[in-house]
Short mmCIF file of C-alpha atoms and ligand atoms in Angstrom, two decimals:
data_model
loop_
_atom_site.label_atom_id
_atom_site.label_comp_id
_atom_site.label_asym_id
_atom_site.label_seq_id
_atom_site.Cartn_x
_atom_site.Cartn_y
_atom_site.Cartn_z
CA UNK A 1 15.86 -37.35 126.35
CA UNK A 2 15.50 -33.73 126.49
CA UNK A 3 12.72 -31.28 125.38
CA UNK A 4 11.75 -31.74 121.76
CA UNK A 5 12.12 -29.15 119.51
CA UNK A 6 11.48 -28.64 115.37
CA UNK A 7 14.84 -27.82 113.73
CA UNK A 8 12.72 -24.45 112.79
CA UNK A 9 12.63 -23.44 116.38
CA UNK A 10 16.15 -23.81 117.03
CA UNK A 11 17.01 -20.07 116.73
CA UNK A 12 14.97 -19.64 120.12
CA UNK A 13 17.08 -22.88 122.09
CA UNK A 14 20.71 -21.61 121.19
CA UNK A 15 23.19 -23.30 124.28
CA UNK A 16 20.72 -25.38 125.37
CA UNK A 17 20.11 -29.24 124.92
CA UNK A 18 17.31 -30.45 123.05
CA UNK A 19 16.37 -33.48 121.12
CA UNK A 20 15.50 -33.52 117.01
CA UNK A 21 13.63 -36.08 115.91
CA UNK A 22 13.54 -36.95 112.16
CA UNK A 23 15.16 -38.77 109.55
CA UNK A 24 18.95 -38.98 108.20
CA UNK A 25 19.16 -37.05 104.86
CA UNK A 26 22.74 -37.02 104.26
CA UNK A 27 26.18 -37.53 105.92
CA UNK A 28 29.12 -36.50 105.94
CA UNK A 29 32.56 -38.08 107.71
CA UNK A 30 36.44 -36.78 108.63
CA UNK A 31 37.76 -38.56 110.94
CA UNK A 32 37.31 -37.32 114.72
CA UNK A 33 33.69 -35.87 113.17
CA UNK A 34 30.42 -36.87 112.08
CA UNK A 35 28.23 -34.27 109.75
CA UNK A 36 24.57 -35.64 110.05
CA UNK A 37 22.63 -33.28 108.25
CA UNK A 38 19.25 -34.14 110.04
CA UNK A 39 15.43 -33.10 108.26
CA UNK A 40 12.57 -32.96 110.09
CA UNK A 41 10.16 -31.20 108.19
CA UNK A 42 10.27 -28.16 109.43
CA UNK A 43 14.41 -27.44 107.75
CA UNK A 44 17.36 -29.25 107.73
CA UNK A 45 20.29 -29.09 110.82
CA UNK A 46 23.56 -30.27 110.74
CA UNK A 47 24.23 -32.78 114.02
CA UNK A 48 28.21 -32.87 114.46
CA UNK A 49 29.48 -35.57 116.50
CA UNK A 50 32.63 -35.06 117.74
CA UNK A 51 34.19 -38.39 118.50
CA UNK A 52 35.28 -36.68 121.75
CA UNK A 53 32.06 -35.78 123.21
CA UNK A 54 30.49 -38.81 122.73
CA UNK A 55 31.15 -42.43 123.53
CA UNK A 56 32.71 -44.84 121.14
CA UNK A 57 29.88 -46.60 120.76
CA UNK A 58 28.32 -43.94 119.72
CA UNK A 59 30.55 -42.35 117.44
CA UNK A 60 30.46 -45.87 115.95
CA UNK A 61 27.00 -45.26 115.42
CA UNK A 62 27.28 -42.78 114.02
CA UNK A 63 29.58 -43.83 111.35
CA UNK A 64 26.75 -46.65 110.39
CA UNK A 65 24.03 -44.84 110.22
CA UNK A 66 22.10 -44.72 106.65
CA UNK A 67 20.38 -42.37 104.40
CA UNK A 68 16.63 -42.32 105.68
CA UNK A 69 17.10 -43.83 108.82
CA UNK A 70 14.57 -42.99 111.30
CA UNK A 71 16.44 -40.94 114.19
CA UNK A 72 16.46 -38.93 117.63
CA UNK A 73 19.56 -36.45 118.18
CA UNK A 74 20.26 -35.18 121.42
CA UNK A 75 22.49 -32.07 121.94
CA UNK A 76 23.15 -28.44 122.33
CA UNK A 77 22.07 -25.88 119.93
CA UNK A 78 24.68 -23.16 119.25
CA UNK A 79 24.64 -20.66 116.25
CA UNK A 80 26.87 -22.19 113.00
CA UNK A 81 30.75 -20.03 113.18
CA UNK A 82 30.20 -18.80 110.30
CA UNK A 83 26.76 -18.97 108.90
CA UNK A 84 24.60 -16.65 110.94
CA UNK A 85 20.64 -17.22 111.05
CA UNK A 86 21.76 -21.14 110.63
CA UNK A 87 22.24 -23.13 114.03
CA UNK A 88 23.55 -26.65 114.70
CA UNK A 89 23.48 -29.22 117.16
CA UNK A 90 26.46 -30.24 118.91
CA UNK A 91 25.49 -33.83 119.48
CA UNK A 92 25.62 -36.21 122.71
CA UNK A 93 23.71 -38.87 121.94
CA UNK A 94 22.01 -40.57 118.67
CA UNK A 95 19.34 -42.79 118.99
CA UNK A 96 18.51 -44.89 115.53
CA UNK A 97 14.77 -45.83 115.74
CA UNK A 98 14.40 -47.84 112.07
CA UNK A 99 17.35 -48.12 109.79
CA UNK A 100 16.25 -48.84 106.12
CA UNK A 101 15.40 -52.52 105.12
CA UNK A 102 17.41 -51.68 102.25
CA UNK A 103 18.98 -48.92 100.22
CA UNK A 104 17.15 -45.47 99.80
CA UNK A 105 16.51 -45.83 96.18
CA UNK A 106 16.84 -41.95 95.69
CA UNK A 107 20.46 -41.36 96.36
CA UNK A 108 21.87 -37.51 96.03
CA UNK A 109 22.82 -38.64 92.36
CA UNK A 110 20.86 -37.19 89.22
CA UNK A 111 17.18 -39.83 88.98
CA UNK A 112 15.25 -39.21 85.30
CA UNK A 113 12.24 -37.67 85.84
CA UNK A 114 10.05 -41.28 85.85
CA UNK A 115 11.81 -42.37 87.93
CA UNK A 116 11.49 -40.14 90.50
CA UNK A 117 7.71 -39.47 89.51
CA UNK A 118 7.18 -43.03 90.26
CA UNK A 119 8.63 -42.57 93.50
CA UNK A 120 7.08 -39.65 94.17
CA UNK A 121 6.11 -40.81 97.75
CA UNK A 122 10.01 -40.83 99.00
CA UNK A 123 10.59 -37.74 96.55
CA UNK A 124 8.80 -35.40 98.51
CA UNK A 125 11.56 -35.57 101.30
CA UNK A 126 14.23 -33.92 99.20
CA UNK A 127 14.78 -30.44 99.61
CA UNK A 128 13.26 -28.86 96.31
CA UNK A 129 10.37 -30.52 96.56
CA UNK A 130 9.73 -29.70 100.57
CA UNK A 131 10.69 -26.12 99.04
CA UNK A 132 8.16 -26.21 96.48
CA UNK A 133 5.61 -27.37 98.89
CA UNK A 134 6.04 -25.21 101.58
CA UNK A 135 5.51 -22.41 99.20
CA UNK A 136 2.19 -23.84 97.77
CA UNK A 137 1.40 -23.85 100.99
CA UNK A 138 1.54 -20.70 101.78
CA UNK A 139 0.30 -19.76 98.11
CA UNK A 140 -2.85 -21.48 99.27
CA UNK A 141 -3.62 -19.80 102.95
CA UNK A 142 -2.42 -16.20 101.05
CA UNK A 143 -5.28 -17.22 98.84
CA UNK A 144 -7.84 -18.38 101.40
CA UNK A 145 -6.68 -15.05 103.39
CA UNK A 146 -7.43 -12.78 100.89
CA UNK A 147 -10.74 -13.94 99.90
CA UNK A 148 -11.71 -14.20 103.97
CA UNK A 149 -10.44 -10.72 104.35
CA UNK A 150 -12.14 -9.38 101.63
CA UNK A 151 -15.70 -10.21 102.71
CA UNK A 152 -16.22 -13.29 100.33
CA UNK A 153 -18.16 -16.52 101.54
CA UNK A 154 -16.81 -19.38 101.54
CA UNK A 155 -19.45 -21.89 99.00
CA UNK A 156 -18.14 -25.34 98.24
CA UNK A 157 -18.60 -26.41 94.73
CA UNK A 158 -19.54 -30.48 94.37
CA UNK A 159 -17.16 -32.52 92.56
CA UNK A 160 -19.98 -35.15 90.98
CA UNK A 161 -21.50 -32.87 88.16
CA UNK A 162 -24.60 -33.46 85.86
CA UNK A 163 -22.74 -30.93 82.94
CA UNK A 164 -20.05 -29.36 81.59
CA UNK A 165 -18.59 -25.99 82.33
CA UNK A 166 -15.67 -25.45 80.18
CA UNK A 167 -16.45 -27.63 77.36
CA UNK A 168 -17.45 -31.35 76.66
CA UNK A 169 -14.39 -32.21 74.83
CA UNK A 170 -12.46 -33.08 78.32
CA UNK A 171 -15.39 -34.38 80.78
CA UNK A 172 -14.10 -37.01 83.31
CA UNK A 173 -17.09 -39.39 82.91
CA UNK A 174 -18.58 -41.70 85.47
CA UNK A 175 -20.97 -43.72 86.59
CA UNK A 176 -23.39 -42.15 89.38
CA UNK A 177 -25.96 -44.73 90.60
CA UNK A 178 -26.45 -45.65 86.93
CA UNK A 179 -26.63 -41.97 85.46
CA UNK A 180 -23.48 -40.81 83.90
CA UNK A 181 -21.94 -37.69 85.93
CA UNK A 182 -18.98 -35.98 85.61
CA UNK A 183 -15.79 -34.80 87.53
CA UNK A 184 -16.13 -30.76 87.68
CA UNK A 185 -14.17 -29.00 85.31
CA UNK A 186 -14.86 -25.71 87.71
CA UNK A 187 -17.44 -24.38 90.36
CA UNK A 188 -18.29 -21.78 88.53
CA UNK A 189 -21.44 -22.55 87.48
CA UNK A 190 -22.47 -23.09 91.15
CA UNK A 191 -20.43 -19.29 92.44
CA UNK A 192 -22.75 -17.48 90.17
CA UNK A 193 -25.68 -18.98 92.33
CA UNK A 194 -23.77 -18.53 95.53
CA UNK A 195 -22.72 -14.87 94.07
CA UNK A 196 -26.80 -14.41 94.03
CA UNK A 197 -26.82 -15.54 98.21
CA UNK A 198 -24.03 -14.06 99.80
CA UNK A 199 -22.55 -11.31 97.27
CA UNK A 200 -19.35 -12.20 97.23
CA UNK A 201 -18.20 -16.33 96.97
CA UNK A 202 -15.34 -18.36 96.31
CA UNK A 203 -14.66 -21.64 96.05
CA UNK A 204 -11.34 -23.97 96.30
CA UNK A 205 -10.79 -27.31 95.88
CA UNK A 206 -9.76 -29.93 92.80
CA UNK A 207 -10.93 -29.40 89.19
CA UNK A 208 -10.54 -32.39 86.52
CA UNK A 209 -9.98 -32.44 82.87
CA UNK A 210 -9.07 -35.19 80.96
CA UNK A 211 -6.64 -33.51 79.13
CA UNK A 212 -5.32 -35.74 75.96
CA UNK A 213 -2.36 -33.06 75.57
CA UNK A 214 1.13 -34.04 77.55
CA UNK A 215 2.38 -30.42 78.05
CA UNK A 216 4.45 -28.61 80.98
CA UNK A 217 0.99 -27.01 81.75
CA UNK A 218 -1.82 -29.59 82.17
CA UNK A 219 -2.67 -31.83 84.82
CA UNK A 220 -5.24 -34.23 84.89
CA UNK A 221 -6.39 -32.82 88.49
CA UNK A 222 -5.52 -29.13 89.58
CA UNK A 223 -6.45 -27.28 92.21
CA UNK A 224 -8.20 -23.99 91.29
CA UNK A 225 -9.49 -20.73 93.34
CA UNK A 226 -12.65 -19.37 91.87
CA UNK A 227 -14.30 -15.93 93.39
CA UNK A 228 -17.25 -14.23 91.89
CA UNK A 229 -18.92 -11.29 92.61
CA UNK A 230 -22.53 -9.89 92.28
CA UNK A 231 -22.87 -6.64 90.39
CA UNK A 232 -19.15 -6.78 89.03
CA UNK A 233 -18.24 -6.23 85.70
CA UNK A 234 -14.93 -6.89 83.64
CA UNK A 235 -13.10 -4.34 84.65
CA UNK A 236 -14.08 -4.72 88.24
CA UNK A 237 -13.27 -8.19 87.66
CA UNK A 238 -9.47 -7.19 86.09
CA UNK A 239 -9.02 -4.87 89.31
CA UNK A 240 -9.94 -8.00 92.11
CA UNK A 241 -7.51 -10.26 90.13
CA UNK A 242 -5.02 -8.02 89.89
CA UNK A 243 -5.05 -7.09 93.90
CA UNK A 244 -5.18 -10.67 94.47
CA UNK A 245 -2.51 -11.78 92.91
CA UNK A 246 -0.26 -8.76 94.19
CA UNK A 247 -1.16 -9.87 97.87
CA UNK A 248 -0.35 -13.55 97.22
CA UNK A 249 2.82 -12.79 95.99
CA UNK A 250 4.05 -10.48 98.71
CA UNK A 251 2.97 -13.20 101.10
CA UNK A 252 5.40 -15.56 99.57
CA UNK A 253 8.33 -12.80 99.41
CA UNK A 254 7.80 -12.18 103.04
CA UNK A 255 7.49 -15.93 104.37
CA UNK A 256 9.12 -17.94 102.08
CA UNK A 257 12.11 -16.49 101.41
CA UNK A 258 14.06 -19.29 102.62
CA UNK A 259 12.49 -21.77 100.57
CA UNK A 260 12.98 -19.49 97.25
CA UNK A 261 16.55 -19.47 97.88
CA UNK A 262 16.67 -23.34 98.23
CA UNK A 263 15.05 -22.89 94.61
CA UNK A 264 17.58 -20.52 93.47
CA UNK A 265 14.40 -18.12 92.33
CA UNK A 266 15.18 -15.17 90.90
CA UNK A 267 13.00 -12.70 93.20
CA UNK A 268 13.62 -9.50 91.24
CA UNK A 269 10.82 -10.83 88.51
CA UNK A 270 8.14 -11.19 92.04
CA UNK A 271 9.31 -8.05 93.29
CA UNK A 272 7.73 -6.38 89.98
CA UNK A 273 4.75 -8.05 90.55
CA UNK A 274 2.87 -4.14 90.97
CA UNK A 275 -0.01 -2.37 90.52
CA UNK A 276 -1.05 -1.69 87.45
CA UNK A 277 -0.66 -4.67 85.50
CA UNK A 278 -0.57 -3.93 81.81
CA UNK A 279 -4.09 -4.58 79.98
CA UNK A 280 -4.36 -5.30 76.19
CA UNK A 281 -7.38 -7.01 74.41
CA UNK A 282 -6.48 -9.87 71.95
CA UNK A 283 -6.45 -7.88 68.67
CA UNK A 284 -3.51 -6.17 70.13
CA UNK A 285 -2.00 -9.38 71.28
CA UNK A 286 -1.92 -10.91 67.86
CA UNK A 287 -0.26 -7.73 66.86
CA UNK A 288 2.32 -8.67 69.61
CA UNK A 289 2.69 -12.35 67.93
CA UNK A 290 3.22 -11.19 64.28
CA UNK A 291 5.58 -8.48 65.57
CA UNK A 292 7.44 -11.47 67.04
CA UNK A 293 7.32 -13.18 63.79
CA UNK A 294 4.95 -15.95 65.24
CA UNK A 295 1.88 -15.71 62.49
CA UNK A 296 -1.41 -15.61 63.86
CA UNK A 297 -5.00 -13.87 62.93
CA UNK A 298 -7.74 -12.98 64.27
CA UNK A 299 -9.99 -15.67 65.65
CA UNK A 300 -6.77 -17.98 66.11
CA UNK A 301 -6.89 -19.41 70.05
CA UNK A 302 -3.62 -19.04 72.46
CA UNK A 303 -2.16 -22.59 73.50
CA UNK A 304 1.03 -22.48 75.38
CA UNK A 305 3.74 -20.85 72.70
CA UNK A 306 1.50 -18.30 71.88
CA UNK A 307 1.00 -16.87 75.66
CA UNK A 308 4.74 -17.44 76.31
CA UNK A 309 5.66 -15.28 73.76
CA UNK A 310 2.60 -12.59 74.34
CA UNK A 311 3.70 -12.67 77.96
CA UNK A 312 7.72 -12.32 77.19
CA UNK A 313 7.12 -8.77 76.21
CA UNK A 314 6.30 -7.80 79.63
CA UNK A 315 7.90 -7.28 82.84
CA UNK A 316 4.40 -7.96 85.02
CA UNK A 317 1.65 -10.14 85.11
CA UNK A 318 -1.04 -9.07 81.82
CA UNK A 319 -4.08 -9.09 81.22
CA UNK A 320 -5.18 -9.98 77.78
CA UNK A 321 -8.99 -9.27 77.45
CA UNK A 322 -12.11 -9.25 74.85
CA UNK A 323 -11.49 -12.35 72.55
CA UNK A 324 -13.20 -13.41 69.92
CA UNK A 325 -16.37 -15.04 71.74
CA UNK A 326 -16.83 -17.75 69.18
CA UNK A 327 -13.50 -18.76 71.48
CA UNK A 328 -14.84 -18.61 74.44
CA UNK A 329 -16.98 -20.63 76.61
CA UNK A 330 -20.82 -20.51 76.37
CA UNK A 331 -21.43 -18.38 79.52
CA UNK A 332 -19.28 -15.48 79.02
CA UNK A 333 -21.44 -12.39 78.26
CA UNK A 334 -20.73 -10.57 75.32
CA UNK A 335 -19.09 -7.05 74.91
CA UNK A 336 -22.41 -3.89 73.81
CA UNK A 337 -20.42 -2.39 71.27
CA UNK A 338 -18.75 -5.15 69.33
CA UNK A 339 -21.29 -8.72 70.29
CA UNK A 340 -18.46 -10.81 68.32
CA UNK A 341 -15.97 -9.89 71.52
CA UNK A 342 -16.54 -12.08 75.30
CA UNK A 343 -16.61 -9.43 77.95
CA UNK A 344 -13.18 -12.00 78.94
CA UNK A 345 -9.74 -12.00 80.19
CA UNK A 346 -7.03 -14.30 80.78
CA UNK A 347 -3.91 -13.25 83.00
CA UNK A 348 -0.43 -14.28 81.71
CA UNK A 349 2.56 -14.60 84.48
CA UNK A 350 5.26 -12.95 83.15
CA UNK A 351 8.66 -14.87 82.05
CA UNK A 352 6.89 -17.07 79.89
CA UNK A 353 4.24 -18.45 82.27
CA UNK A 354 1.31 -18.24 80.41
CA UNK A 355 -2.19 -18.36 81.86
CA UNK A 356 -2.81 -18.61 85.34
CA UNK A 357 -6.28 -16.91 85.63
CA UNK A 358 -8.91 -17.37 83.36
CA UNK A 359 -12.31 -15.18 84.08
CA UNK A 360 -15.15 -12.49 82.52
CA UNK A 361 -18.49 -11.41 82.89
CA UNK A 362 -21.17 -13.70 82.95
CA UNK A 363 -24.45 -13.55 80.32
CA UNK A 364 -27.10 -12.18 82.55
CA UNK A 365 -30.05 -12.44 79.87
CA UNK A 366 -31.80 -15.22 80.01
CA UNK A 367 -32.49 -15.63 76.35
CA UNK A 368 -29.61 -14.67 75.32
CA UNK A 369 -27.96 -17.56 77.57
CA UNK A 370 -30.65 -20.19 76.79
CA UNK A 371 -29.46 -19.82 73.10
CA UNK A 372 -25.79 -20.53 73.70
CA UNK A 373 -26.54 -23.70 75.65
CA UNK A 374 -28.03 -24.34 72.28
CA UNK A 375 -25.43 -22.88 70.12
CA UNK A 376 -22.65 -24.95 71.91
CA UNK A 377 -24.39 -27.78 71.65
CA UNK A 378 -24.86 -28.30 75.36
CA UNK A 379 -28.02 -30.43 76.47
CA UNK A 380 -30.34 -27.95 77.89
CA UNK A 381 -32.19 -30.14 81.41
CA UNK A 382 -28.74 -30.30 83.44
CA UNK A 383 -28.79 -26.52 82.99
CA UNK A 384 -32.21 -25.54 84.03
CA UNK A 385 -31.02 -24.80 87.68
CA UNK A 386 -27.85 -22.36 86.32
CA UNK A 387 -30.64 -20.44 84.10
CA UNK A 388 -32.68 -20.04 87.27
CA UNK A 389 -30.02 -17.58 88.48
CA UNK A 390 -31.40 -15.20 85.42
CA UNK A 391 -35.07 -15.84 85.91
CA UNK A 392 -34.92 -14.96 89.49
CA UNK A 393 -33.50 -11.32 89.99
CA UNK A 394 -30.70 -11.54 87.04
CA UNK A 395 -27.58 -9.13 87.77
CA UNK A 396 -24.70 -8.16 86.13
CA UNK A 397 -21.78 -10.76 87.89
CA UNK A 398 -18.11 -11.68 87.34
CA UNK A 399 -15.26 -13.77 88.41
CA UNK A 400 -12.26 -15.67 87.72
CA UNK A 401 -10.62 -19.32 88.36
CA UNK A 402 -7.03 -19.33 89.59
CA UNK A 403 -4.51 -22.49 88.96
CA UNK A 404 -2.84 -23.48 91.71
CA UNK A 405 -0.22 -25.44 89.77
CA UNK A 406 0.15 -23.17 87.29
CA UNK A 407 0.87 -20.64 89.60
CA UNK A 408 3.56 -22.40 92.04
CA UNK A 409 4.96 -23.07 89.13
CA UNK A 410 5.82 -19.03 87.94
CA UNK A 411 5.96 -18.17 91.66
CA UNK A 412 9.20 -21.32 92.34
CA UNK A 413 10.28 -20.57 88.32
CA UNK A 414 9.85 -24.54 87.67
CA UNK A 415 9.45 -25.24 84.10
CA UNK A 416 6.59 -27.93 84.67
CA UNK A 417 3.62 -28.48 86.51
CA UNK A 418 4.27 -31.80 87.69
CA UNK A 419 6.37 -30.87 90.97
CA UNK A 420 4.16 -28.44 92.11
CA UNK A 421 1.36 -30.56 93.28
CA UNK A 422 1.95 -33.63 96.01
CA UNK A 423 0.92 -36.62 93.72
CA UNK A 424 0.42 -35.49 90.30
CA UNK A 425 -2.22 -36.82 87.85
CA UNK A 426 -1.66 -36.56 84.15
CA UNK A 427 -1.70 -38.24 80.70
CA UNK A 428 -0.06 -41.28 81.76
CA UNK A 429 0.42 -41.20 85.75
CA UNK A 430 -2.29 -42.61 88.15
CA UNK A 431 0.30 -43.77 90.43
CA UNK A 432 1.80 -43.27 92.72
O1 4AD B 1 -9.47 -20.83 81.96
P1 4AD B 1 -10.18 -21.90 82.71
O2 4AD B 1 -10.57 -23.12 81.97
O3 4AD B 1 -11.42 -21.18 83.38
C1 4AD B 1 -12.43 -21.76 84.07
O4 4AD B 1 -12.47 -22.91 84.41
C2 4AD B 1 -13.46 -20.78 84.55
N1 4AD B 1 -14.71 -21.50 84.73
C3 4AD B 1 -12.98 -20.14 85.83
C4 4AD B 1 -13.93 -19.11 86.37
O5 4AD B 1 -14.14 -18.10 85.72
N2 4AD B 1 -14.49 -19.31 87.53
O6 4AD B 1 -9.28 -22.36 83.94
C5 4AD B 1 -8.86 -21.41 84.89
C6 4AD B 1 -7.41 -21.68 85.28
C7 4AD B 1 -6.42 -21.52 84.14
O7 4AD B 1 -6.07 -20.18 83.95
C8 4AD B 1 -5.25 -22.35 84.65
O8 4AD B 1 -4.49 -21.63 85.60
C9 4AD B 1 -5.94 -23.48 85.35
O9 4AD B 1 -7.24 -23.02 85.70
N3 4AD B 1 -6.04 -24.67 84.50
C10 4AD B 1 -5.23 -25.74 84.60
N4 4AD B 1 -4.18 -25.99 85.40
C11 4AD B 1 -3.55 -27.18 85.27
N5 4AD B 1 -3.94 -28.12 84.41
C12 4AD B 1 -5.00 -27.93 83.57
N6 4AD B 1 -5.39 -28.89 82.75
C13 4AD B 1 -5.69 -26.68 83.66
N7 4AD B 1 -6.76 -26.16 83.01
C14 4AD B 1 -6.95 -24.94 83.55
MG1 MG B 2 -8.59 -20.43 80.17
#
């Protein structure tokens, strides 16, 4: 065997002999050749076997080996005639380490969706999906990065809660030692504390809902980023998200370009992704939807169709601010000059995306907050810590909570959430 390399690294090997190690993921025969297109996680590399070079046994080999089997290629690494950037291994030996016990059930032929969502486990070694997670990938450390960079504290948010945050209507309930608790819907409630220790906070890690909707936008568990910041207000709050998201895109343009092009993404609509993003408030956006011929009115909430076609009109990211707060959540604080408006904004990805952010300015009286626990119906002792954070030194604070799925989704141009996280959970999949 000779030194082991990841078929990534090739470009720094070329003419000299190295060993892959990874799994079959197609073939390809023509007589006097073999075309093993090799994956190892880190990209794909075609193996050719000449039957020349080799012995016949091996070239035999060669000609037996299946889809998935579990390999080691030996050979030298040159640079493809005429594909430059791409390298190959000319290959001297093959070494099968575990063929399949039986036939890979996904075959390069077209699989409906369930079927390949129940075999999600084998799915995510075909080349969209390693794509699409490679690029949440880096969508997630561009994330981490920015916040890091940017002075914020890192404040994990538990997962067991004793309340609701965005709602009771889609609580994840269970049992907690005999007390009923429930899956987090968002850390928010625990930033604006953190916000009060360290300034600046984030948090990252799974949020539940138990949606009842099956749409290309909901999961069951997402993944959701969610900064807030001590003495910000909305529009501070509209400038952090709109920097954020600017870096996080570049990121992927400038280290994922590969894997966009195994998408076929159309990178123009990222490239526009710019400073300023337009801002509207929702009176205008209704004016936007009636335009379109899509009757709404005032005090009408966005669900999917509504945002795609708010969103359509624009060639950016937008930010659609000040809705009605009867809307809204019960912490959002409400706008001085008009108290029927949440001091609020969503951001919609352009191209039909919908939201991807969802964030405001928090109530910082303690009265005023006390009475929409009440209002909303919300039982007032699991809430006694969060109105601490006003009777101790209130200030003015904002922030925002990022999807994750939501936004590999825009950022690969898939039209459904379900391939952009690992093992999805929704509606009707728990498995695998
Ligand atoms: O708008 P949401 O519900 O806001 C909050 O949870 C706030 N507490 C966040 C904050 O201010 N700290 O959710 C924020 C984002 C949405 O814009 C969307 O991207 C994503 O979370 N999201 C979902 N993604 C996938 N499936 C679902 N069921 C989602 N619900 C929300
Ligand atoms: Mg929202």
């Amino acid at each position: 065997m000779s030194k082991v390399v990841r078929v990534g690294e090739l470009a720094s090997h070329v003419g000299e002999r190295v060993t892959l190690q990874g799994w079959l993921y197609n073939k390809r025969s023509s007589g006097k050749l073999h075309f093993l297109e090799v994956r190892d996680g880190s990209g794909l590399c075609q193996c050719v076997m000449f039957k020349g070079d080799v012995p016949a046994e091996t070239f035999a080999h060669g000609d037996r080996v299946q889809q998935e089997s579990a390999l080691r290629v030996t050979g030298i690494v040159r640079e493809h005639a005429k594909l430059q950037g791409t390298f190959e291994l000319g290959v001297s030996e093959l070494e099968v380490l575990a063929a399949p016990t039986a036939e890979y059930p996904i075959s390069p032929k077209d699989h409906g969706t369930d079927f390949l969502m129940d075999h999600r486990h084998l799915w995510l070694r075909s080349r969209r999906q390693w794509a699409i997670l490679r690029i949440r990938h880096e969508i997630i450390s561009a994330v981490r990065d920015y916040f890091d960079k940017h002075d914020f504290t890192l404040v994990d948010a538990p997962i067991f809660t004793p309340s609701a945050c965005e709602g009771t209507s889609n609580l994840f309930e269970t049992d907690y030692h005999g007390e009923p608790a429930y899956l987090t819907q968002s850390g928010q409630l625990y930033m604006e504390a953190a916000a009060a220790a360290f300034g600046k906070a984030y948090c990252f890690g799974p949020t539940f809902r138990a949606e009842k909707s099956k749409t290309r936008r909901h999961l069951a568990e997402f993944w959701m980023v969610e900064p807030e910041v001590a003495f910000m207000d909305l529009e501070g709050d509209m400038n952090l998200a709109e920097d954020f998201l600017c870096s996080v895109v570049q990121r992927v343009l400038s280290e994922r370009r590969k894997e966009l092009e195994v998408l076929e993404r159309n990178t123009s609509f990222l490239e526009k992704v710019q400073k300023p993003f337009p801002r509207i408030t929702y009176h205008r956006a209704i004016e936007i939807l009636n335009a379109a011929g899509h009757e709404a009115k005032v005090g009408d909430d966005f669900g999917g169709d509504e945002e795609t076609i708010i969103s359509k009109e624009f060639d950016r990211p937008l930010m659609v601010h000040h809705y009605p707060i009867d809307l809204k959540a019960f912490y959002f604080k409400r706008d001085a000059s008009d108290p029927s408006l949440a001091l609020n904004m969503d951001v919609l990805a352009p191209e039909g995306y919908g939201e991807i952010i969802g964030g405001g300015q928090r109530e910082d009286d303690l009265v005023r907050l006390e009475h929409a626990i009440e209002t909303h119906g919300l039982p007032r002792a699991p809430f006694e810590w969060y109105l601490d954070v006003r009777r101790y030194g209130s200030f003015p604070h904002a922030g925002f909570g990022l999807g994750i799925e939501r936004s590999v989704a825009w950022i690969c141009g898939l039209p459904h959430v379900r391939e952009t996280i690992p093992f999805p959970r929704m509606l009707n999949r728990l498995s695998p």
